[in-house]
Coordinates of C-alpha atoms in Angstrom, one line a residue:
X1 CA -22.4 -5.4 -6.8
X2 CA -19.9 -6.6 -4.5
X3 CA -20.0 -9.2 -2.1
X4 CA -21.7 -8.6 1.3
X5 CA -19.8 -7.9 4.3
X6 CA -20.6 -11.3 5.8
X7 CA -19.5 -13.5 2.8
X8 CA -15.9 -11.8 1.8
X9 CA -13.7 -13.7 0.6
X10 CA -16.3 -16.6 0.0
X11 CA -16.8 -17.4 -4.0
X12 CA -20.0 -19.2 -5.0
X13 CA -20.1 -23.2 -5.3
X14 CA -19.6 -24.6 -8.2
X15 CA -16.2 -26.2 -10.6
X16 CA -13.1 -25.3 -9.3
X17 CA -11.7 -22.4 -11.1
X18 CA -8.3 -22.9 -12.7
X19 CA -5.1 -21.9 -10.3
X20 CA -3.8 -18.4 -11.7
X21 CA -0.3 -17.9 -12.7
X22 CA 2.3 -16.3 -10.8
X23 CA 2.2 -13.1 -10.7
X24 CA 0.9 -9.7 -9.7
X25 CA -3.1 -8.6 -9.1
X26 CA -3.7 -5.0 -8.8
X27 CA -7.1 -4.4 -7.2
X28 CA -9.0 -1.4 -6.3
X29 CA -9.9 -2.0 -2.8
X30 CA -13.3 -1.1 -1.9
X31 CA -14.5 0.7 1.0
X32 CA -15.5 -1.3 4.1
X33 CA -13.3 -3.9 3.6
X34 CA -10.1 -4.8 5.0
X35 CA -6.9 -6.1 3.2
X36 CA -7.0 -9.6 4.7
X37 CA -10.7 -9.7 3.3
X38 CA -9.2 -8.8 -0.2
X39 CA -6.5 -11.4 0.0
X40 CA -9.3 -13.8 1.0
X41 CA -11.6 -13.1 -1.8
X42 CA -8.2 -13.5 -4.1
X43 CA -7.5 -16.8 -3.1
X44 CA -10.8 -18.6 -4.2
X45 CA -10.2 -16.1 -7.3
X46 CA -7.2 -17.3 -8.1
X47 CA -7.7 -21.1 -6.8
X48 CA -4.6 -20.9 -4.6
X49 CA -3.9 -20.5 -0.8
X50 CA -0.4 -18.5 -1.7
X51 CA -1.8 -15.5 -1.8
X52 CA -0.4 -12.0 -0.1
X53 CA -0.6 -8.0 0.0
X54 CA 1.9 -5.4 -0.1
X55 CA 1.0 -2.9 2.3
X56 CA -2.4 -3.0 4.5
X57 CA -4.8 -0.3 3.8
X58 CA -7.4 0.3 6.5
X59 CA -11.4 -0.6 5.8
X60 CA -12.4 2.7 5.0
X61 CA -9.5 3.1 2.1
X62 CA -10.1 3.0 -1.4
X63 CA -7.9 2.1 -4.3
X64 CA -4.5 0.3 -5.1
X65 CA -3.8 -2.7 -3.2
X66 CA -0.7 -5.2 -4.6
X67 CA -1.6 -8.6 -4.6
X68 CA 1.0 -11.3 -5.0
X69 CA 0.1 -14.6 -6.5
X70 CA 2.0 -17.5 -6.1
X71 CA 5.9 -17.3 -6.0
X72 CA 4.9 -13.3 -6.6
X73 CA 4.5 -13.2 -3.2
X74 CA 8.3 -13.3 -2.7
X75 CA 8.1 -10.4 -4.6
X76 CA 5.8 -8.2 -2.3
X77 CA 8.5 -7.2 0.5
X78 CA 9.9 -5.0 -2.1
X79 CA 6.6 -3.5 -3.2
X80 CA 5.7 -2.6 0.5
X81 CA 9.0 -0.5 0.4
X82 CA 8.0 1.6 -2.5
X83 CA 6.8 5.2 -2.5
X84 CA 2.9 5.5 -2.7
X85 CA 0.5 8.7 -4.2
X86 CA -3.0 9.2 -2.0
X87 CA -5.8 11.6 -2.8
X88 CA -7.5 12.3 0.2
X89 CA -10.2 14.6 2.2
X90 CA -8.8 16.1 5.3
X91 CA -11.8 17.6 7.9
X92 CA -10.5 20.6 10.0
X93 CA -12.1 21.4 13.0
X94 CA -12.9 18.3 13.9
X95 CA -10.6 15.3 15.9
X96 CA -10.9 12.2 16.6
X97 CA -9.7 9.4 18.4
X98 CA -8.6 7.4 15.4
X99 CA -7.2 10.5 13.3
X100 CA -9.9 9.5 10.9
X101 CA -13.8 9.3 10.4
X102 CA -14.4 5.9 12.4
X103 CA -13.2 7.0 15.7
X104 CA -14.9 8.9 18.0
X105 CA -15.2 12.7 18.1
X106 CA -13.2 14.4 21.3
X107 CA -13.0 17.8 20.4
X108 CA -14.3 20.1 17.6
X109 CA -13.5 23.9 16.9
X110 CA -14.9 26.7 14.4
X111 CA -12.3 27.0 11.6
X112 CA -14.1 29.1 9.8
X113 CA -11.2 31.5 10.0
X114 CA -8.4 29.5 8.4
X115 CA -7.7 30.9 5.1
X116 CA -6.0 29.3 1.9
X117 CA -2.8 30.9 3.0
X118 CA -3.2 29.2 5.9
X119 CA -3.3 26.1 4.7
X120 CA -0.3 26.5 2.2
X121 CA 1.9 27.6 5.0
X122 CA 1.4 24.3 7.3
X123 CA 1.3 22.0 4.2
X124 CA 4.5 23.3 3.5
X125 CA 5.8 22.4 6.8
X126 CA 4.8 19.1 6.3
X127 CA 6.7 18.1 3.3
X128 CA 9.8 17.0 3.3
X129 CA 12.1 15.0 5.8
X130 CA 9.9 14.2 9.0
X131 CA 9.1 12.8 12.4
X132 CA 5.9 11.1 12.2
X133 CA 4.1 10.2 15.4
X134 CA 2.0 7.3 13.7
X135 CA -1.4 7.0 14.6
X136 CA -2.2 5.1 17.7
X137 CA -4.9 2.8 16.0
X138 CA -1.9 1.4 13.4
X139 CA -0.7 -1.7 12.5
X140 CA 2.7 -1.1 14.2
X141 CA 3.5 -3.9 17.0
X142 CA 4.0 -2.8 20.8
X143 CA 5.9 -5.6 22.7
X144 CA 4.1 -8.5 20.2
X145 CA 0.9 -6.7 19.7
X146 CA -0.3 -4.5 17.1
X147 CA -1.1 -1.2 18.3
X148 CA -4.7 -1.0 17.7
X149 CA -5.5 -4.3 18.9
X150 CA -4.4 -2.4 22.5
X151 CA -6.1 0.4 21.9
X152 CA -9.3 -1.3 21.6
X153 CA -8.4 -3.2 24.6
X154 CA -8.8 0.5 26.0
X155 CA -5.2 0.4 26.9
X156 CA -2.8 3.6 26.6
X157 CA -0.5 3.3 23.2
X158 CA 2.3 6.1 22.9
X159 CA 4.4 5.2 20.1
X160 CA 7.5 6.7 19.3
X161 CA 7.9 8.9 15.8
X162 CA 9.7 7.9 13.2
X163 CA 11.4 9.8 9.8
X164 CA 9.5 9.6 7.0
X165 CA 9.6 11.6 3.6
X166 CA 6.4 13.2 2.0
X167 CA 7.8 14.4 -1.4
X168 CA 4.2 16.4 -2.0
X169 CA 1.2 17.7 -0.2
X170 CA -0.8 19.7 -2.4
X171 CA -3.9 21.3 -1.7
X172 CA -6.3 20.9 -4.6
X173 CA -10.1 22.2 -3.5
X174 CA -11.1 23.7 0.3
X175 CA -14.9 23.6 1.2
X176 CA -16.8 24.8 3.7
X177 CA -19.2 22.7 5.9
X178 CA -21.3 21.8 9.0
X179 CA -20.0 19.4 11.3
X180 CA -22.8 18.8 14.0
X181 CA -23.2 22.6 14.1
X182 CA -19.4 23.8 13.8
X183 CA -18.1 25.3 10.9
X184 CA -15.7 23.1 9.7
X185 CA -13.4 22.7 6.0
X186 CA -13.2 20.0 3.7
X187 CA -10.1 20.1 2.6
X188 CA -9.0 18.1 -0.8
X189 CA -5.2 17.0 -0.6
X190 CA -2.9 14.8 -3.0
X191 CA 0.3 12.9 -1.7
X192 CA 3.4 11.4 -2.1
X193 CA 5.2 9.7 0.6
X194 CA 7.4 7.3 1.5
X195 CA 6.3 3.9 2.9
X196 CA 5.3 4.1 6.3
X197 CA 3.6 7.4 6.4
X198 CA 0.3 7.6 7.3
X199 CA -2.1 10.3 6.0
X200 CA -4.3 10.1 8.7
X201 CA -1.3 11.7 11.0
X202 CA -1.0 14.2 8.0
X203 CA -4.4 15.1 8.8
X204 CA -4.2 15.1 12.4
X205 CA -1.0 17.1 12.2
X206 CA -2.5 19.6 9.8
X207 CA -5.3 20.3 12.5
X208 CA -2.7 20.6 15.2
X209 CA -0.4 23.1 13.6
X210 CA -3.7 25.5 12.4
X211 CA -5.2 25.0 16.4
X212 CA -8.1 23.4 15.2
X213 CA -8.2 19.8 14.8
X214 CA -8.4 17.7 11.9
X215 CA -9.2 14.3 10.7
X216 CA -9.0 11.8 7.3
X217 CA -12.5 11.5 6.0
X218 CA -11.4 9.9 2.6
X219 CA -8.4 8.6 1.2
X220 CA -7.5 6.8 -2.0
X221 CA -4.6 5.4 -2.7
X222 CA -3.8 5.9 -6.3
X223 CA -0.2 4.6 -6.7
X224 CA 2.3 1.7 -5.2
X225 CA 5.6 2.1 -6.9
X226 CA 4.7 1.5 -10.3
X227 CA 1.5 0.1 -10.0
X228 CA -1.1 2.7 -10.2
X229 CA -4.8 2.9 -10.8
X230 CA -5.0 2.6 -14.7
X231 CA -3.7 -1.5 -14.0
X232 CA -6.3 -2.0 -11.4
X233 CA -9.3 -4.0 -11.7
X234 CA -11.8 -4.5 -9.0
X235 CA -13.4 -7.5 -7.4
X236 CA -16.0 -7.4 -9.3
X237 CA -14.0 -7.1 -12.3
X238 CA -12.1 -10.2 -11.1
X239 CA -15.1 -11.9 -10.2
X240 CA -16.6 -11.7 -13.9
X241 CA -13.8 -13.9 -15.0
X242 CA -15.4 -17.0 -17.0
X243 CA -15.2 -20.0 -14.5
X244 CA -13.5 -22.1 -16.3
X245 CA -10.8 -19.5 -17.3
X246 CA -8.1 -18.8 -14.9
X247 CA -7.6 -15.0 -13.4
X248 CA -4.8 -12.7 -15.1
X249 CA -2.4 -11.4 -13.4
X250 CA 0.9 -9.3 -14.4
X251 CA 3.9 -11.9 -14.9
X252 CA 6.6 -12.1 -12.6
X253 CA 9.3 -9.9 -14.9
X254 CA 6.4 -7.1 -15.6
X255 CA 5.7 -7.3 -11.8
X256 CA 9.2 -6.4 -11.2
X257 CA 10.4 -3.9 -13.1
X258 CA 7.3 -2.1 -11.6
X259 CA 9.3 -1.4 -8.2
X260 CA 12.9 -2.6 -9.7
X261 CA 15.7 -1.3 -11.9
X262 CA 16.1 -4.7 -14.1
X263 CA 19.3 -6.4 -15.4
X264 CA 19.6 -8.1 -18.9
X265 CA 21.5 -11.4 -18.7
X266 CA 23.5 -13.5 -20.8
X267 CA 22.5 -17.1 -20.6
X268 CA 25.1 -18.2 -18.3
X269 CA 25.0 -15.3 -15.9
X270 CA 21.0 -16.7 -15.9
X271 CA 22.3 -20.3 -15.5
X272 CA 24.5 -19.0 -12.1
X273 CA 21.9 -17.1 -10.7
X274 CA 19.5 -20.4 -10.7
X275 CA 22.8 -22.4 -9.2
X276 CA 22.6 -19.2 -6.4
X277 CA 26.1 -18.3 -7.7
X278 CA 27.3 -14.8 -8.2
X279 CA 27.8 -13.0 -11.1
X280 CA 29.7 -9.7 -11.6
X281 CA 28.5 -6.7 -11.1
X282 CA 27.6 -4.1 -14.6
X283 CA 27.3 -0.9 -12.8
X284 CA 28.1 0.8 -9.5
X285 CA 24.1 -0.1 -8.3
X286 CA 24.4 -2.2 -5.2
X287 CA 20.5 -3.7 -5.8
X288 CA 18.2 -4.6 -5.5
X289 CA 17.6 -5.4 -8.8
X290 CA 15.8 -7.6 -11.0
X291 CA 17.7 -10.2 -13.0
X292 CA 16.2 -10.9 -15.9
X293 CA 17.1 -14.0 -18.5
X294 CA 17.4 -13.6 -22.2
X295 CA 13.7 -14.7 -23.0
X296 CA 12.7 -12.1 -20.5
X297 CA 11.6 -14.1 -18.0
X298 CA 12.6 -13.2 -14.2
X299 CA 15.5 -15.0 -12.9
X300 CA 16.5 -13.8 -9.1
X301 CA 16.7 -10.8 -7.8
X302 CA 20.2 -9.4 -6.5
X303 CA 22.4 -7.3 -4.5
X304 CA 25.8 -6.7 -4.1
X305 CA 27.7 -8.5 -1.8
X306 CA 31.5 -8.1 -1.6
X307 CA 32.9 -7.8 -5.8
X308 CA 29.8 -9.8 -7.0
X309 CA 26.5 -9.4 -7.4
X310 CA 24.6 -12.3 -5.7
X311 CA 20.6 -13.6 -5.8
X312 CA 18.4 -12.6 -2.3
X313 CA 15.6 -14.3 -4.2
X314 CA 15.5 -17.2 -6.8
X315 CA 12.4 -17.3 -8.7
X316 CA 13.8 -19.7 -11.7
X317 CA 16.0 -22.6 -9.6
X318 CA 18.2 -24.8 -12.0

């Protein structure tokens, strides 16, 4: 069972548990906790302060959160920008003030009357090139603040939209249901989007367009760039690992081919990139990419800059 709320991210006395290696954890975030918690119960896990996520997912998420371990954590700026997948369960006729099922209910409307067609219409609307207006309970800062930290300070948020890209939003079951006396629809959705899109607004802007209101009441996310839910394990999982036996995590070269096109070396294009020298470019791709050294290992990753490609990061120094 996992851990109470109260004692996240604390891991029972006893021997020290040996530091993991470098590299990437892929846990299924339960519900109820936050990311921070995660990355909490990670670092007695893996017996190492340098610990980081790729991407928050709010308490009442589910599913695939990126953990970096170690010098992996370098790694995770380039795993927040990757495209994600979400299964989720949007609630029509009902809205709240958080654009999901922990806020508070302001308005609620019988759509009993939208129909299937309906739905496939406004999804359709809502795919492709947009202009999000995120959610004012996000994570985005507002002059050094996040925006939900001001909300709850029951100040007024307006924050500007933004272009985002939702490559699919599929409808895949509609129900029909009570909702403190209104008839309401469960809708079941599936997504792909580009970093920074929310699914809550996806719900909330759903609602708007069919006049009825709408709110998230489950979401999952079920892929981060190539990380998906088959490689995750849960705390639990992680939990069970023998005490004396460090945690496993996916080496630094796996971890980046998972969100990165890769580059074979020769040994002395390895030996410049741990110098921080350049070496020369073997295609038109302008990075980032990961360079990786004859044994496989992960050398640097690079871009182009002027005629040469040159390391951003350097995970193996000379």
């Amino acid at each position: 069972m996992t851990a109470a709320r109260g004692e996240r991210g604390r891991a029972p006395a006893g021997p020290r548990r040996p530091t993991a290696d470098d590299g990437v954890l892929v846990v299924d975030k339960p519900a109820g906790w936050t990311s921070h918690d995660v990355v909490a119960r990670v670092r007695r896990l893996a017996s190492t302060r340098k610990v980081g996520h790729a991407g928050t997912l709010d308490p009442m998420a589910t599913g695939v959160l990126v953990i970096g371990v170690g010098r992996a954590t370098r790694l995770l700026t380039y795993v927040t920008g990757a495209d994600k997948d979400y299964a989720a369960t949007v609630r029509l006729g009902v809205t709240t003030t958080t654009d999901d099922a922990e806020g508070e209910v302001v308005a609620r409307a019988d759509a009993a009357h939208v129909t299937r067609a309906d739905l496939d219409v406004q999804v359709a609307a809502l795919t492709g090139d947009l202009l999000q207006v995120p959610s004012s309970v996000s994570a985005i800062k507002v002059d050094g603040r996040r925006a939900y930290a001001l909300v709850r300070a029951g100040e007024e948020v307006e924050l500007a939209a933004r272009p985002v890209h939702v490559a699919r939003f599929a409808v895949r079951d509609v129900r029909a249901a009570q909702d403190d006396g209104a008839a309401v629809l469960d809708v079941d959705v599936e997504v792909t989007c580009s970093s920074g899109t929310y699914v809550r607004a996806l719900a909330r802007d759903l609602g708007t367009v069919l006049g009825v209101g709408g709110h998230l009441t489950a979401l999952r996310r079920t892929r981060v760039g190539g990380f998906g839910l088959e490689q995750a394990r849960t705390l639990d999982e992680l939990a069970a690992t023998p005490e004396d036996v460090a945690v496993t995590v996916l080496p630094l070269a796996d971890a980046a081919r998972a969100v990165l096109p890769a580059r074979e070396l020769t040994e002395a294009e390895a030996r410049a990139l741990s110098y921080g020298q350049g070496v020369d470019p073997a295609d038109e791709h302008a990075g980032p990419i990961a360079a990786l050294a004859p044994d496989g290992t992960l050398v640097a990753i690079v871009e182009r800059r002027g005629p040469h490609m040159r390391p951003t990061v350097v995970f193996a120094p000379a």
